[in-house]
Amino acid sequence: MRAVVINDMFCRGSILCCALLLCCLCLWPAGARALSSDAARACVVEAGGAVDNADAACFEQLVDMDAILNEAVDLFMKEAAKPENSSLLPPMLALMFSGAAMAEDNGLGVRKLLVSEARAFVHNGIASGAFAGKSVQDYRTEGWVAPLFESVSMGRKEIRNVSTPVRQGKDWIVPFVLRDHGNGNSYTVRARVSDAGGSPRVVAVENLRQLFVILGKEAQALGS
């Protein structure tokens, strides 16, 4: 009887150990895939390298341009639609952002146009090598939104001083400095890096509103 009890306990213990081992094996890959601080920082560094190498495809793998540009355009449209800001826009653009012009579709047409043009501008700046500091023919937009890009520097965009990432939920906030060699200005950026299907990717700019204010003041200074 004692032998049966011991064997039964041994059997149950073995089953329990196997179950625990199986659980550990199932959980291990998830832990291994967790985005690390080093991976998040490397993502930002590699994005800067993609710009230097004029590799637009690589840059878009590392940076969710659509998500960031959509958020930026939403912010821009909210500010541009304010009466106190209409005087800062060229006449044709002021009309575009007026309530009457956007009433029919709530500005969706204007928004789509802005996102498309902004995306083309960034892509061209990288792919042409302009943002890497190469001497290339200036990219010029066509149509009503062209004046928005007239004062945008086409000089080299250098990512430098990439700081230690800070954990925020499942993501990492990676601070860095963007040096624009075209206008001589530097901008502090806080990039949100997330795990996108097992690979790190910049999905947002946390201080976008602050950067918008800075760029707006620079544009006003150029226009005065």
CSV table of N, CA and C in Angstrom, one decimal, residues 16-103:
chain,number,residue,atom,x,y,z
A,16,LEU,N,3.0,17.3,-12.5
A,16,LEU,CA,3.1,18.7,-12.1
A,16,LEU,C,4.3,19.4,-12.7
A,17,CYS,N,5.5,18.7,-12.5
A,17,CYS,CA,6.7,19.3,-13.0
A,17,CYS,C,6.7,19.5,-14.5
A,18,CYS,N,6.1,18.5,-15.2
A,18,CYS,CA,6.0,18.6,-16.7
A,18,CYS,C,5.1,19.8,-17.1
A,19,ALA,N,4.0,19.9,-16.3
A,19,ALA,CA,3.1,21.0,-16.6
A,19,ALA,C,3.7,22.4,-16.4
A,20,LEU,N,4.4,22.5,-15.3
A,20,LEU,CA,5.1,23.7,-15.0
A,20,LEU,C,6.2,24.0,-16.0
A,21,LEU,N,6.9,23.0,-16.5
A,21,LEU,CA,7.9,23.2,-17.5
A,21,LEU,C,7.3,23.6,-18.8
A,22,LEU,N,6.2,23.0,-19.1
A,22,LEU,CA,5.5,23.4,-20.4
A,22,LEU,C,5.0,24.8,-20.3
A,23,CYS,N,4.5,25.2,-19.2
A,23,CYS,CA,4.1,26.6,-19.0
A,23,CYS,C,5.3,27.6,-19.2
A,24,CYS,N,6.4,27.2,-18.6
A,24,CYS,CA,7.6,28.0,-18.7
A,24,CYS,C,8.0,28.2,-20.2
A,25,LEU,N,8.0,27.0,-20.9
A,25,LEU,CA,8.4,27.0,-22.3
A,25,LEU,C,7.4,27.9,-23.1
A,26,CYS,N,6.1,27.9,-22.8
A,26,CYS,CA,5.1,28.6,-23.5
A,26,CYS,C,5.3,30.1,-23.2
A,27,LEU,N,5.7,30.5,-22.0
A,27,LEU,CA,5.8,31.8,-21.6
A,27,LEU,C,7.2,32.4,-22.1
A,28,TRP,N,8.2,31.6,-22.2
A,28,TRP,CA,9.5,32.1,-22.5
A,28,TRP,C,9.6,32.9,-23.8
A,29,PRO,N,9.0,32.4,-24.9
A,29,PRO,CA,9.1,33.2,-26.2
A,29,PRO,C,8.5,34.6,-26.0
A,30,ALA,N,7.4,34.7,-25.3
A,30,ALA,CA,6.8,36.0,-25.1
A,30,ALA,C,7.8,36.9,-24.3
A,31,GLY,N,8.4,36.4,-23.3
A,31,GLY,CA,9.4,37.2,-22.6
A,31,GLY,C,10.6,37.6,-23.5
A,32,ALA,N,11.0,36.7,-24.3
A,32,ALA,CA,12.1,36.9,-25.2
A,32,ALA,C,11.8,38.0,-26.2
A,33,ARG,N,10.5,38.0,-26.6
A,33,ARG,CA,10.1,39.0,-27.7
A,33,ARG,C,9.9,40.4,-27.1
A,34,ALA,N,9.9,40.5,-25.8
A,34,ALA,CA,9.6,41.8,-25.2
A,34,ALA,C,10.6,42.8,-25.6
A,35,LEU,N,10.1,44.0,-26.0
A,35,LEU,CA,11.0,45.0,-26.5
A,35,LEU,C,11.9,45.5,-25.4
A,36,SER,N,13.2,45.5,-25.7
A,36,SER,CA,14.2,45.9,-24.7
A,36,SER,C,14.6,47.4,-24.9
A,37,SER,N,15.2,47.9,-23.9
A,37,SER,CA,15.7,49.3,-24.0
A,37,SER,C,16.7,49.5,-25.1
A,38,ASP,N,17.6,48.5,-25.2
A,38,ASP,CA,18.6,48.6,-26.3
A,38,ASP,C,18.0,48.6,-27.6
A,39,ALA,N,17.0,47.7,-27.8
A,39,ALA,CA,16.4,47.6,-29.1
A,39,ALA,C,15.6,48.9,-29.5
A,40,ALA,N,15.0,49.5,-28.5
A,40,ALA,CA,14.3,50.7,-28.8
A,40,ALA,C,15.2,51.8,-29.2
A,41,ARG,N,16.4,51.9,-28.5
A,41,ARG,CA,17.3,52.9,-28.8
A,41,ARG,C,18.0,52.7,-30.2
A,42,ALA,N,18.2,51.4,-30.4
A,42,ALA,CA,18.8,51.0,-31.7
A,42,ALA,C,17.9,51.4,-32.9
A,43,CYS,N,16.6,51.3,-32.7
A,43,CYS,CA,15.6,51.6,-33.7
A,43,CYS,C,15.8,53.1,-34.1
A,44,VAL,N,15.9,54.0,-33.2
A,44,VAL,CA,16.1,55.4,-33.5
A,44,VAL,C,17.4,55.6,-34.2
A,45,VAL,N,18.4,55.0,-33.7
A,45,VAL,CA,19.8,55.2,-34.3
A,45,VAL,C,19.8,54.7,-35.7
A,46,GLU,N,19.1,53.5,-36.0
A,46,GLU,CA,19.1,53.0,-37.3
A,46,GLU,C,18.2,53.8,-38.2
A,47,ALA,N,17.2,54.5,-37.7
A,47,ALA,CA,16.3,55.4,-38.5
A,47,ALA,C,17.2,56.5,-39.0
A,48,GLY,N,18.1,57.0,-38.1
A,48,GLY,CA,19.0,58.1,-38.5
A,48,GLY,C,20.0,57.6,-39.6
A,49,GLY,N,20.4,56.3,-39.4
A,49,GLY,CA,21.3,55.8,-40.4
A,49,GLY,C,20.6,55.6,-41.8
A,50,ALA,N,19.3,55.3,-41.8
A,50,ALA,CA,18.6,55.1,-43.0
A,50,ALA,C,18.5,56.5,-43.8
A,51,VAL,N,18.3,57.5,-43.0
A,51,VAL,CA,18.3,58.9,-43.6
A,51,VAL,C,19.6,59.2,-44.2
A,52,ASP,N,20.7,58.9,-43.5
A,52,ASP,CA,22.1,59.2,-44.0
A,52,ASP,C,22.4,58.3,-45.2
A,53,ASN,N,21.8,57.2,-45.3
A,53,ASN,CA,22.0,56.3,-46.5
A,53,ASN,C,21.0,56.5,-47.6
A,54,ALA,N,20.1,57.5,-47.4
A,54,ALA,CA,19.0,57.8,-48.4
A,54,ALA,C,18.2,56.5,-48.7
A,55,ASP,N,18.0,55.7,-47.6
A,55,ASP,CA,17.2,54.5,-47.8
A,55,ASP,C,15.8,54.7,-47.2
A,56,ALA,N,14.9,55.2,-48.1
A,56,ALA,CA,13.5,55.5,-47.6
A,56,ALA,C,12.8,54.3,-47.2
A,57,ALA,N,13.0,53.2,-47.9
A,57,ALA,CA,12.3,51.9,-47.6
A,57,ALA,C,12.6,51.5,-46.2
A,58,CYS,N,13.9,51.5,-45.8
A,58,CYS,CA,14.4,51.1,-44.5
A,58,CYS,C,13.8,52.1,-43.4
A,59,PHE,N,13.8,53.3,-43.8
A,59,PHE,CA,13.3,54.3,-42.8
A,59,PHE,C,11.8,54.1,-42.5
A,60,GLU,N,11.0,53.7,-43.5
A,60,GLU,CA,9.6,53.5,-43.3
A,60,GLU,C,9.3,52.2,-42.6
A,61,GLN,N,10.3,51.3,-42.6
A,61,GLN,CA,10.2,50.0,-41.8
A,61,GLN,C,10.4,50.4,-40.3
A,62,LEU,N,11.2,51.3,-40.0
A,62,LEU,CA,11.6,51.7,-38.7
A,62,LEU,C,10.7,52.8,-38.1
A,63,VAL,N,10.0,53.6,-39.0
A,63,VAL,CA,9.2,54.7,-38.5
A,63,VAL,C,7.8,54.6,-39.2
A,64,ASP,N,6.8,54.7,-38.4
A,64,ASP,CA,5.4,54.6,-38.9
A,64,ASP,C,5.1,56.1,-39.4
A,65,MET,N,5.5,56.4,-40.6
A,65,MET,CA,5.2,57.7,-41.1
A,65,MET,C,3.8,58.1,-41.2
A,66,ASP,N,2.9,57.1,-41.6
A,66,ASP,CA,1.5,57.4,-41.7
A,66,ASP,C,0.9,57.8,-40.4
A,67,ALA,N,1.2,57.1,-39.3
A,67,ALA,CA,0.6,57.4,-38.0
A,67,ALA,C,1.1,58.8,-37.5
A,68,ILE,N,2.4,59.1,-37.7
A,68,ILE,CA,2.9,60.3,-37.2
A,68,ILE,C,2.4,61.5,-38.0
A,69,LEU,N,2.4,61.3,-39.4
A,69,LEU,CA,1.9,62.4,-40.2
A,69,LEU,C,0.4,62.7,-40.0
A,70,ASN,N,-0.4,61.6,-39.8
A,70,ASN,CA,-1.8,61.8,-39.6
A,70,ASN,C,-2.0,62.6,-38.3
A,71,GLU,N,-1.3,62.3,-37.3
A,71,GLU,CA,-1.4,63.1,-36.0
A,71,GLU,C,-1.0,64.5,-36.2
A,72,ALA,N,0.1,64.7,-37.0
A,72,ALA,CA,0.6,66.1,-37.2
A,72,ALA,C,-0.4,66.9,-38.0
A,73,VAL,N,-1.0,66.3,-39.0
A,73,VAL,CA,-1.9,67.0,-39.8
A,73,VAL,C,-3.2,67.4,-39.0
A,74,ASP,N,-3.6,66.5,-38.2
A,74,ASP,CA,-4.8,66.7,-37.3
A,74,ASP,C,-4.5,68.0,-36.5
A,75,LEU,N,-3.3,68.0,-35.9
A,75,LEU,CA,-2.9,69.1,-35.0
A,75,LEU,C,-2.8,70.4,-35.8
A,76,PHE,N,-2.2,70.3,-37.0
A,76,PHE,CA,-2.1,71.5,-37.9
A,76,PHE,C,-3.5,72.1,-38.3
A,77,MET,N,-4.4,71.2,-38.6
A,77,MET,CA,-5.7,71.6,-39.1
A,77,MET,C,-6.5,72.3,-38.0
A,78,LYS,N,-6.3,71.8,-36.8
A,78,LYS,CA,-7.0,72.4,-35.6
A,78,LYS,C,-6.5,73.8,-35.4
A,79,GLU,N,-5.2,74.0,-35.5
A,79,GLU,CA,-4.6,75.3,-35.3
A,79,GLU,C,-4.9,76.2,-36.5
A,80,ALA,N,-4.9,75.7,-37.7
A,80,ALA,CA,-5.1,76.5,-38.9
A,80,ALA,C,-6.5,77.0,-39.0
A,81,ALA,N,-7.4,76.3,-38.4
A,81,ALA,CA,-8.8,76.6,-38.5
A,81,ALA,C,-9.2,77.7,-37.5
A,82,LYS,N,-8.3,78.0,-36.6
A,82,LYS,CA,-8.6,79.1,-35.6
A,82,LYS,C,-8.6,80.5,-36.3
A,83,PRO,N,-9.5,81.3,-36.1
A,83,PRO,CA,-9.5,82.7,-36.7
A,83,PRO,C,-8.3,83.5,-36.5
A,84,GLU,N,-7.7,83.3,-35.3
A,84,GLU,CA,-6.5,84.1,-35.0
A,84,GLU,C,-5.3,83.7,-35.7
A,85,ASN,N,-5.3,82.5,-36.3
A,85,ASN,CA,-4.2,81.9,-37.1
A,85,ASN,C,-4.4,82.1,-38.6
A,86,SER,N,-5.6,82.5,-39.1
A,86,SER,CA,-5.8,82.5,-40.5
A,86,SER,C,-4.9,83.6,-41.2
A,87,SER,N,-4.5,84.6,-40.5
A,87,SER,CA,-3.7,85.7,-41.1
A,87,SER,C,-2.3,85.2,-41.3
A,88,LEU,N,-1.9,84.1,-40.7
A,88,LEU,CA,-0.5,83.6,-40.8
A,88,LEU,C,-0.4,82.7,-42.0
A,89,LEU,N,-1.5,82.3,-42.7
A,89,LEU,CA,-1.5,81.4,-43.8
A,89,LEU,C,-1.6,82.2,-45.1
A,90,PRO,N,-1.0,81.7,-46.2
A,90,PRO,CA,-1.3,82.3,-47.5
A,90,PRO,C,-2.8,82.4,-47.8
A,91,PRO,N,-3.3,83.4,-48.6
A,91,PRO,CA,-4.7,83.6,-48.8
A,91,PRO,C,-5.4,82.3,-49.3
A,92,MET,N,-4.8,81.6,-50.2
A,92,MET,CA,-5.5,80.4,-50.7
A,92,MET,C,-5.6,79.3,-49.7
A,93,LEU,N,-4.6,79.1,-48.8
A,93,LEU,CA,-4.6,78.1,-47.8
A,93,LEU,C,-5.6,78.6,-46.7
A,94,ALA,N,-5.7,79.9,-46.4
A,94,ALA,CA,-6.6,80.4,-45.4
A,94,ALA,C,-8.1,80.0,-45.9
A,95,LEU,N,-8.3,80.1,-47.2
A,95,LEU,CA,-9.6,79.8,-47.7
A,95,LEU,C,-9.9,78.3,-47.5
A,96,MET,N,-8.9,77.5,-47.8
A,96,MET,CA,-9.0,76.0,-47.6
A,96,MET,C,-9.4,75.6,-46.2
A,97,PHE,N,-8.9,76.3,-45.2
A,97,PHE,CA,-9.1,76.0,-43.8
A,97,PHE,C,-10.3,76.7,-43.2
A,98,SER,N,-10.9,77.5,-44.0
A,98,SER,CA,-12.1,78.2,-43.4
A,98,SER,C,-13.2,77.3,-43.2
A,99,GLY,N,-14.1,77.6,-42.3
A,99,GLY,CA,-15.3,76.8,-42.0
A,99,GLY,C,-16.1,76.5,-43.2
A,100,ALA,N,-16.3,77.5,-44.1
A,100,ALA,CA,-17.1,77.3,-45.2
A,100,ALA,C,-16.5,76.2,-46.2
A,101,ALA,N,-15.2,76.3,-46.3
A,101,ALA,CA,-14.5,75.4,-47.3
A,101,ALA,C,-14.5,73.9,-46.8
A,102,MET,N,-14.6,73.7,-45.4
A,102,MET,CA,-14.5,72.4,-44.9
A,102,MET,C,-15.9,71.9,-44.4
A,103,ALA,N,-16.9,72.6,-44.6
A,103,ALA,CA,-18.2,72.3,-44.0
A,103,ALA,C,-18.8,71.0,-44.7
